[in-house]
JSON list of C-alpha atoms in Angstrom, two decimals:
[
{"chain": "A", "resi": 1, "resn": "MET", "atom": "CA", "xyz": [44.95, -34.16, -38.76]},
{"chain": "A", "resi": 2, "resn": "GLN", "atom": "CA", "xyz": [45.75, -32.56, -35.44]},
{"chain": "A", "resi": 3, "resn": "VAL", "atom": "CA", "xyz": [46.21, -29.16, -34.30]},
{"chain": "A", "resi": 4, "resn": "LYS", "atom": "CA", "xyz": [46.82, -27.85, -30.65]},
{"chain": "A", "resi": 5, "resn": "VAL", "atom": "CA", "xyz": [45.52, -25.20, -28.91]},
{"chain": "A", "resi": 6, "resn": "HIS", "atom": "CA", "xyz": [47.03, -23.67, -25.97]},
{"chain": "A", "resi": 7, "resn": "HIS", "atom": "CA", "xyz": [45.79, -21.01, -23.26]},
{"chain": "A", "resi": 8, "resn": "ILE", "atom": "CA", "xyz": [47.40, -17.34, -23.42]},
{"chain": "A", "resi": 9, "resn": "LYS", "atom": "CA", "xyz": [45.22, -15.19, -20.93]},
{"chain": "A", "resi": 10, "resn": "GLY", "atom": "CA", "xyz": [41.60, -15.10, -20.09]},
{"chain": "A", "resi": 11, "resn": "MET", "atom": "CA", "xyz": [39.66, -16.13, -23.11]},
{"chain": "A", "resi": 12, "resn": "HIS", "atom": "CA", "xyz": [42.57, -15.57, -25.59]},
{"chain": "A", "resi": 13, "resn": "PHE", "atom": "CA", "xyz": [44.06, -19.26, -27.15]},
{"chain": "A", "resi": 14, "resn": "GLU", "atom": "CA", "xyz": [46.53, -19.75, -29.74]},
{"chain": "A", "resi": 15, "resn": "GLY", "atom": "CA", "xyz": [45.90, -22.44, -32.24]},
{"chain": "A", "resi": 16, "resn": "GLU", "atom": "CA", "xyz": [48.71, -23.98, -34.06]},
{"chain": "A", "resi": 17, "resn": "SER", "atom": "CA", "xyz": [48.14, -26.42, -36.95]},
{"chain": "A", "resi": 18, "resn": "GLN", "atom": "CA", "xyz": [50.37, -29.34, -38.25]},
{"chain": "A", "resi": 19, "resn": "SER", "atom": "CA", "xyz": [51.69, -26.91, -40.73]},
{"chain": "A", "resi": 20, "resn": "LYS", "atom": "CA", "xyz": [52.97, -24.73, -37.62]},
{"chain": "A", "resi": 21, "resn": "ILE", "atom": "CA", "xyz": [50.60, -21.85, -38.68]},
{"chain": "A", "resi": 22, "resn": "ARG", "atom": "CA", "xyz": [49.20, -20.22, -35.67]},
{"chain": "A", "resi": 23, "resn": "THR", "atom": "CA", "xyz": [45.70, -18.39, -35.09]},
{"chain": "A", "resi": 24, "resn": "GLN", "atom": "CA", "xyz": [44.15, -16.30, -32.57]},
{"chain": "A", "resi": 25, "resn": "ILE", "atom": "CA", "xyz": [41.26, -17.30, -30.99]},
{"chain": "A", "resi": 26, "resn": "ASP", "atom": "CA", "xyz": [39.55, -15.19, -28.56]},
{"chain": "A", "resi": 27, "resn": "ALA", "atom": "CA", "xyz": [35.99, -13.91, -27.25]},
{"chain": "A", "resi": 28, "resn": "SER", "atom": "CA", "xyz": [34.66, -10.49, -27.69]},
{"chain": "A", "resi": 29, "resn": "VAL", "atom": "CA", "xyz": [35.31, -7.89, -25.10]},
{"chain": "A", "resi": 30, "resn": "THR", "atom": "CA", "xyz": [31.41, -7.99, -24.53]},
{"chain": "A", "resi": 31, "resn": "ALA", "atom": "CA", "xyz": [31.98, -11.74, -23.90]},
{"chain": "A", "resi": 32, "resn": "GLY", "atom": "CA", "xyz": [34.82, -11.61, -21.57]},
{"chain": "A", "resi": 33, "resn": "GLY", "atom": "CA", "xyz": [37.49, -11.64, -24.01]},
{"chain": "A", "resi": 34, "resn": "THR", "atom": "CA", "xyz": [40.12, -9.07, -25.30]},
{"chain": "A", "resi": 35, "resn": "GLY", "atom": "CA", "xyz": [38.83, -9.46, -29.08]},
{"chain": "A", "resi": 36, "resn": "ILE", "atom": "CA", "xyz": [42.57, -10.18, -30.43]},
{"chain": "A", "resi": 37, "resn": "GLY", "atom": "CA", "xyz": [41.31, -13.05, -32.07]},
{"chain": "A", "resi": 38, "resn": "SER", "atom": "CA", "xyz": [38.21, -14.71, -34.12]},
{"chain": "A", "resi": 39, "resn": "SER", "atom": "CA", "xyz": [35.60, -16.67, -32.13]},
{"chain": "A", "resi": 40, "resn": "PRO", "atom": "CA", "xyz": [35.32, -20.38, -32.53]},
{"chain": "A", "resi": 41, "resn": "MET", "atom": "CA", "xyz": [32.10, -19.85, -34.02]},
{"chain": "A", "resi": 42, "resn": "GLU", "atom": "CA", "xyz": [33.48, -17.31, -36.32]},
{"chain": "A", "resi": 43, "resn": "MET", "atom": "CA", "xyz": [36.03, -19.72, -37.40]},
{"chain": "A", "resi": 44, "resn": "VAL", "atom": "CA", "xyz": [33.45, -21.97, -38.26]},
{"chain": "A", "resi": 45, "resn": "LEU", "atom": "CA", "xyz": [32.01, -19.58, -40.91]},
{"chain": "A", "resi": 46, "resn": "MET", "atom": "CA", "xyz": [35.35, -18.50, -42.24]},
{"chain": "A", "resi": 47, "resn": "ALA", "atom": "CA", "xyz": [36.12, -22.16, -42.64]},
{"chain": "A", "resi": 48, "resn": "ILE", "atom": "CA", "xyz": [33.12, -22.88, -44.98]},
{"chain": "A", "resi": 49, "resn": "ALA", "atom": "CA", "xyz": [34.40, -19.70, -46.86]},
{"chain": "A", "resi": 50, "resn": "GLY", "atom": "CA", "xyz": [37.90, -20.96, -47.19]},
{"chain": "A", "resi": 51, "resn": "CYS", "atom": "CA", "xyz": [37.36, -24.43, -47.99]},
{"chain": "A", "resi": 52, "resn": "SER", "atom": "CA", "xyz": [34.75, -23.74, -50.74]},
{"chain": "A", "resi": 53, "resn": "GLY", "atom": "CA", "xyz": [36.51, -20.68, -51.88]},
{"chain": "A", "resi": 54, "resn": "MET", "atom": "CA", "xyz": [39.58, -22.75, -52.93]},
{"chain": "A", "resi": 55, "resn": "ASP", "atom": "CA", "xyz": [37.41, -25.38, -54.57]},
{"chain": "A", "resi": 56, "resn": "VAL", "atom": "CA", "xyz": [35.75, -22.49, -56.57]},
{"chain": "A", "resi": 57, "resn": "VAL", "atom": "CA", "xyz": [38.97, -20.81, -57.40]},
{"chain": "A", "resi": 58, "resn": "SER", "atom": "CA", "xyz": [40.50, -24.44, -58.70]},
{"chain": "A", "resi": 59, "resn": "ILE", "atom": "CA", "xyz": [37.39, -25.22, -60.63]},
{"chain": "A", "resi": 60, "resn": "LEU", "atom": "CA", "xyz": [37.16, -22.01, -62.30]},
{"chain": "A", "resi": 61, "resn": "GLU", "atom": "CA", "xyz": [41.06, -21.95, -63.22]},
{"chain": "A", "resi": 62, "resn": "LYS", "atom": "CA", "xyz": [40.41, -25.25, -64.66]},
{"chain": "A", "resi": 63, "resn": "MET", "atom": "CA", "xyz": [37.10, -23.72, -66.56]},
{"chain": "A", "resi": 64, "resn": "ARG", "atom": "CA", "xyz": [39.32, -20.95, -67.69]},
{"chain": "A", "resi": 65, "resn": "VAL", "atom": "CA", "xyz": [36.95, -18.55, -66.11]},
{"chain": "A", "resi": 66, "resn": "ASN", "atom": "CA", "xyz": [38.81, -15.04, -65.50]},
{"chain": "A", "resi": 67, "resn": "TYR", "atom": "CA", "xyz": [37.28, -12.67, -62.96]},
{"chain": "A", "resi": 68, "resn": "GLN", "atom": "CA", "xyz": [38.74, -9.41, -61.33]},
{"chain": "A", "resi": 69, "resn": "ARG", "atom": "CA", "xyz": [37.64, -10.01, -57.62]},
{"chain": "A", "resi": 70, "resn": "PHE", "atom": "CA", "xyz": [36.10, -12.93, -55.62]},
{"chain": "A", "resi": 71, "resn": "GLU", "atom": "CA", "xyz": [34.90, -12.66, -52.00]},
{"chain": "A", "resi": 72, "resn": "ILE", "atom": "CA", "xyz": [32.85, -14.53, -50.14]},
{"chain": "A", "resi": 73, "resn": "SER", "atom": "CA", "xyz": [30.42, -13.53, -47.04]},
{"chain": "A", "resi": 74, "resn": "VAL", "atom": "CA", "xyz": [28.88, -16.00, -44.60]},
{"chain": "A", "resi": 75, "resn": "ARG", "atom": "CA", "xyz": [26.20, -15.09, -42.27]},
{"chain": "A", "resi": 76, "resn": "GLY", "atom": "CA", "xyz": [25.11, -17.70, -39.50]},
{"chain": "A", "resi": 77, "resn": "ASP", "atom": "CA", "xyz": [22.17, -17.48, -37.10]},
{"chain": "A", "resi": 78, "resn": "ARG", "atom": "CA", "xyz": [22.51, -18.83, -34.04]},
{"chain": "A", "resi": 79, "resn": "ALA", "atom": "CA", "xyz": [19.87, -20.45, -31.34]},
{"chain": "A", "resi": 80, "resn": "ASN", "atom": "CA", "xyz": [18.97, -18.34, -28.60]},
{"chain": "A", "resi": 81, "resn": "GLU", "atom": "CA", "xyz": [19.38, -20.83, -25.84]},
{"chain": "A", "resi": 82, "resn": "HIS", "atom": "CA", "xyz": [22.60, -22.63, -24.81]},
{"chain": "A", "resi": 83, "resn": "PRO", "atom": "CA", "xyz": [24.10, -24.26, -26.72]},
{"chain": "A", "resi": 84, "resn": "ARG", "atom": "CA", "xyz": [24.11, -21.79, -29.26]},
{"chain": "A", "resi": 85, "resn": "VAL", "atom": "CA", "xyz": [24.60, -23.83, -32.10]},
{"chain": "A", "resi": 86, "resn": "PHE", "atom": "CA", "xyz": [24.08, -22.49, -35.73]},
{"chain": "A", "resi": 87, "resn": "THR", "atom": "CA", "xyz": [20.70, -23.02, -36.97]},
{"chain": "A", "resi": 88, "resn": "ASP", "atom": "CA", "xyz": [21.04, -21.38, -40.45]},
{"chain": "A", "resi": 89, "resn": "ILE", "atom": "CA", "xyz": [23.95, -20.26, -42.41]},
{"chain": "A", "resi": 90, "resn": "GLU", "atom": "CA", "xyz": [24.07, -18.49, -45.86]},
{"chain": "A", "resi": 91, "resn": "VAL", "atom": "CA", "xyz": [27.19, -18.35, -48.01]},
{"chain": "A", "resi": 92, "resn": "CYS", "atom": "CA", "xyz": [27.09, -15.53, -50.49]},
{"chain": "A", "resi": 93, "resn": "TYR", "atom": "CA", "xyz": [29.48, -15.52, -53.40]},
{"chain": "A", "resi": 94, "resn": "GLN", "atom": "CA", "xyz": [30.31, -12.45, -54.91]},
{"chain": "A", "resi": 95, "resn": "PHE", "atom": "CA", "xyz": [32.14, -12.01, -58.18]},
{"chain": "A", "resi": 96, "resn": "TRP", "atom": "CA", "xyz": [33.19, -8.72, -59.83]},
{"chain": "A", "resi": 97, "resn": "GLY", "atom": "CA", "xyz": [34.45, -8.40, -63.71]},
{"chain": "A", "resi": 98, "resn": "GLU", "atom": "CA", "xyz": [33.59, -7.87, -67.13]},
{"chain": "A", "resi": 99, "resn": "GLY", "atom": "CA", "xyz": [31.53, -10.36, -69.07]},
{"chain": "A", "resi": 100, "resn": "LEU", "atom": "CA", "xyz": [30.65, -12.39, -66.25]},
{"chain": "A", "resi": 101, "resn": "GLU", "atom": "CA", "xyz": [26.82, -12.11, -66.70]},
{"chain": "A", "resi": 102, "resn": "GLU", "atom": "CA", "xyz": [27.15, -13.95, -70.15]},
{"chain": "A", "resi": 103, "resn": "GLU", "atom": "CA", "xyz": [25.02, -17.10, -69.95]},
{"chain": "A", "resi": 104, "resn": "GLN", "atom": "CA", "xyz": [27.89, -19.41, -70.69]},
{"chain": "A", "resi": 105, "resn": "ILE", "atom": "CA", "xyz": [30.24, -17.83, -68.01]},
{"chain": "A", "resi": 106, "resn": "LEU", "atom": "CA", "xyz": [27.42, -17.66, -65.36]},
{"chain": "A", "resi": 107, "resn": "LYS", "atom": "CA", "xyz": [26.89, -21.22, -65.93]},
{"chain": "A", "resi": 108, "resn": "LYS", "atom": "CA", "xyz": [30.20, -22.33, -65.20]},
{"chain": "A", "resi": 109, "resn": "ILE", "atom": "CA", "xyz": [30.53, -20.06, -62.08]},
{"chain": "A", "resi": 110, "resn": "LYS", "atom": "CA", "xyz": [27.17, -21.76, -60.96]},
{"chain": "A", "resi": 111, "resn": "ARG", "atom": "CA", "xyz": [28.38, -25.25, -61.71]},
{"chain": "A", "resi": 112, "resn": "ALA", "atom": "CA", "xyz": [31.74, -24.49, -59.78]},
{"chain": "A", "resi": 113, "resn": "ILE", "atom": "CA", "xyz": [29.88, -23.37, -56.71]},
{"chain": "A", "resi": 114, "resn": "ASP", "atom": "CA", "xyz": [27.30, -26.28, -56.79]},
{"chain": "A", "resi": 115, "resn": "LEU", "atom": "CA", "xyz": [30.31, -28.94, -57.19]},
{"chain": "A", "resi": 116, "resn": "SER", "atom": "CA", "xyz": [32.09, -27.33, -54.29]},
{"chain": "A", "resi": 117, "resn": "MET", "atom": "CA", "xyz": [29.02, -27.14, -51.75]},
{"chain": "A", "resi": 118, "resn": "GLU", "atom": "CA", "xyz": [27.72, -30.41, -52.93]},
{"chain": "A", "resi": 119, "resn": "LYS", "atom": "CA", "xyz": [30.75, -32.47, -53.49]},
{"chain": "A", "resi": 120, "resn": "TYR", "atom": "CA", "xyz": [34.03, -31.12, -52.79]},
{"chain": "A", "resi": 121, "resn": "CYS", "atom": "CA", "xyz": [34.04, -28.88, -49.58]},
{"chain": "A", "resi": 122, "resn": "SER", "atom": "CA", "xyz": [34.37, -30.97, -46.89]},
{"chain": "A", "resi": 123, "resn": "VAL", "atom": "CA", "xyz": [33.54, -28.13, -44.27]},
{"chain": "A", "resi": 124, "resn": "ALA", "atom": "CA", "xyz": [30.23, -27.66, -45.84]},
{"chain": "A", "resi": 125, "resn": "ASN", "atom": "CA", "xyz": [29.43, -31.11, -46.47]},
{"chain": "A", "resi": 126, "resn": "MET", "atom": "CA", "xyz": [29.88, -31.73, -42.72]},
{"chain": "A", "resi": 127, "resn": "ILE", "atom": "CA", "xyz": [28.06, -28.71, -41.78]},
{"chain": "A", "resi": 128, "resn": "ASP", "atom": "CA", "xyz": [25.12, -29.31, -43.95]},
{"chain": "A", "resi": 129, "resn": "LYS", "atom": "CA", "xyz": [24.41, -32.57, -41.85]},
{"chain": "A", "resi": 130, "resn": "VAL", "atom": "CA", "xyz": [23.19, -30.38, -38.76]},
{"chain": "A", "resi": 131, "resn": "VAL", "atom": "CA", "xyz": [22.67, -26.74, -40.17]},
{"chain": "A", "resi": 132, "resn": "ASN", "atom": "CA", "xyz": [20.09, -25.29, -42.72]},
{"chain": "A", "resi": 133, "resn": "LEU", "atom": "CA", "xyz": [22.92, -24.55, -45.02]},
{"chain": "A", "resi": 134, "resn": "THR", "atom": "CA", "xyz": [22.04, -22.23, -48.28]},
{"chain": "A", "resi": 135, "resn": "TYR", "atom": "CA", "xyz": [24.16, -20.08, -50.84]},
{"chain": "A", "resi": 136, "resn": "ARG", "atom": "CA", "xyz": [23.94, -17.61, -53.56]},
{"chain": "A", "resi": 137, "resn": "LEU", "atom": "CA", "xyz": [25.72, -16.00, -56.42]},
{"chain": "A", "resi": 138, "resn": "GLU", "atom": "CA", "xyz": [26.04, -12.25, -56.99]},
{"chain": "A", "resi": 139, "resn": "ILE", "atom": "CA", "xyz": [27.65, -10.98, -60.32]},
{"chain": "A", "resi": 140, "resn": "ASN", "atom": "CA", "xyz": [28.92, -7.40, -59.99]},
{"chain": "A", "resi": 141, "resn": "SER", "atom": "CA", "xyz": [29.72, -6.14, -63.63]},
{"chain": "A", "resi": 142, "resn": "LYS", "atom": "CA", "xyz": [32.81, -3.68, -62.35]}
]
């Protein structure tokens, strides 16, 4: 795997994947950027959510679990001193839909998340080696 990142102006960079997808990377205005892209540390959190989310969707499809809506929120706490690495990251899986509270369905959702976070998600498994990475599930009936 290989990516390229080139400097646009100031703190603004553009990343390009092997598949030619382009992503804007920038610092916030308060950190000297223009804020037109995600910060590198935000992208780390998004990578965890995207990687694990793809796993969970794939596993739940195989388990024939239906839901109306699925979102992942990721919160990261950073060290106060440089390098300002993440010290703690919490991933919250949120599902909406009818019947999701049923014990059998709930077990399947929990199993899909566990499989992703403990086995399949490369990003989470890499990050978990250096950060306190936790996760939880929220079910919303409507």
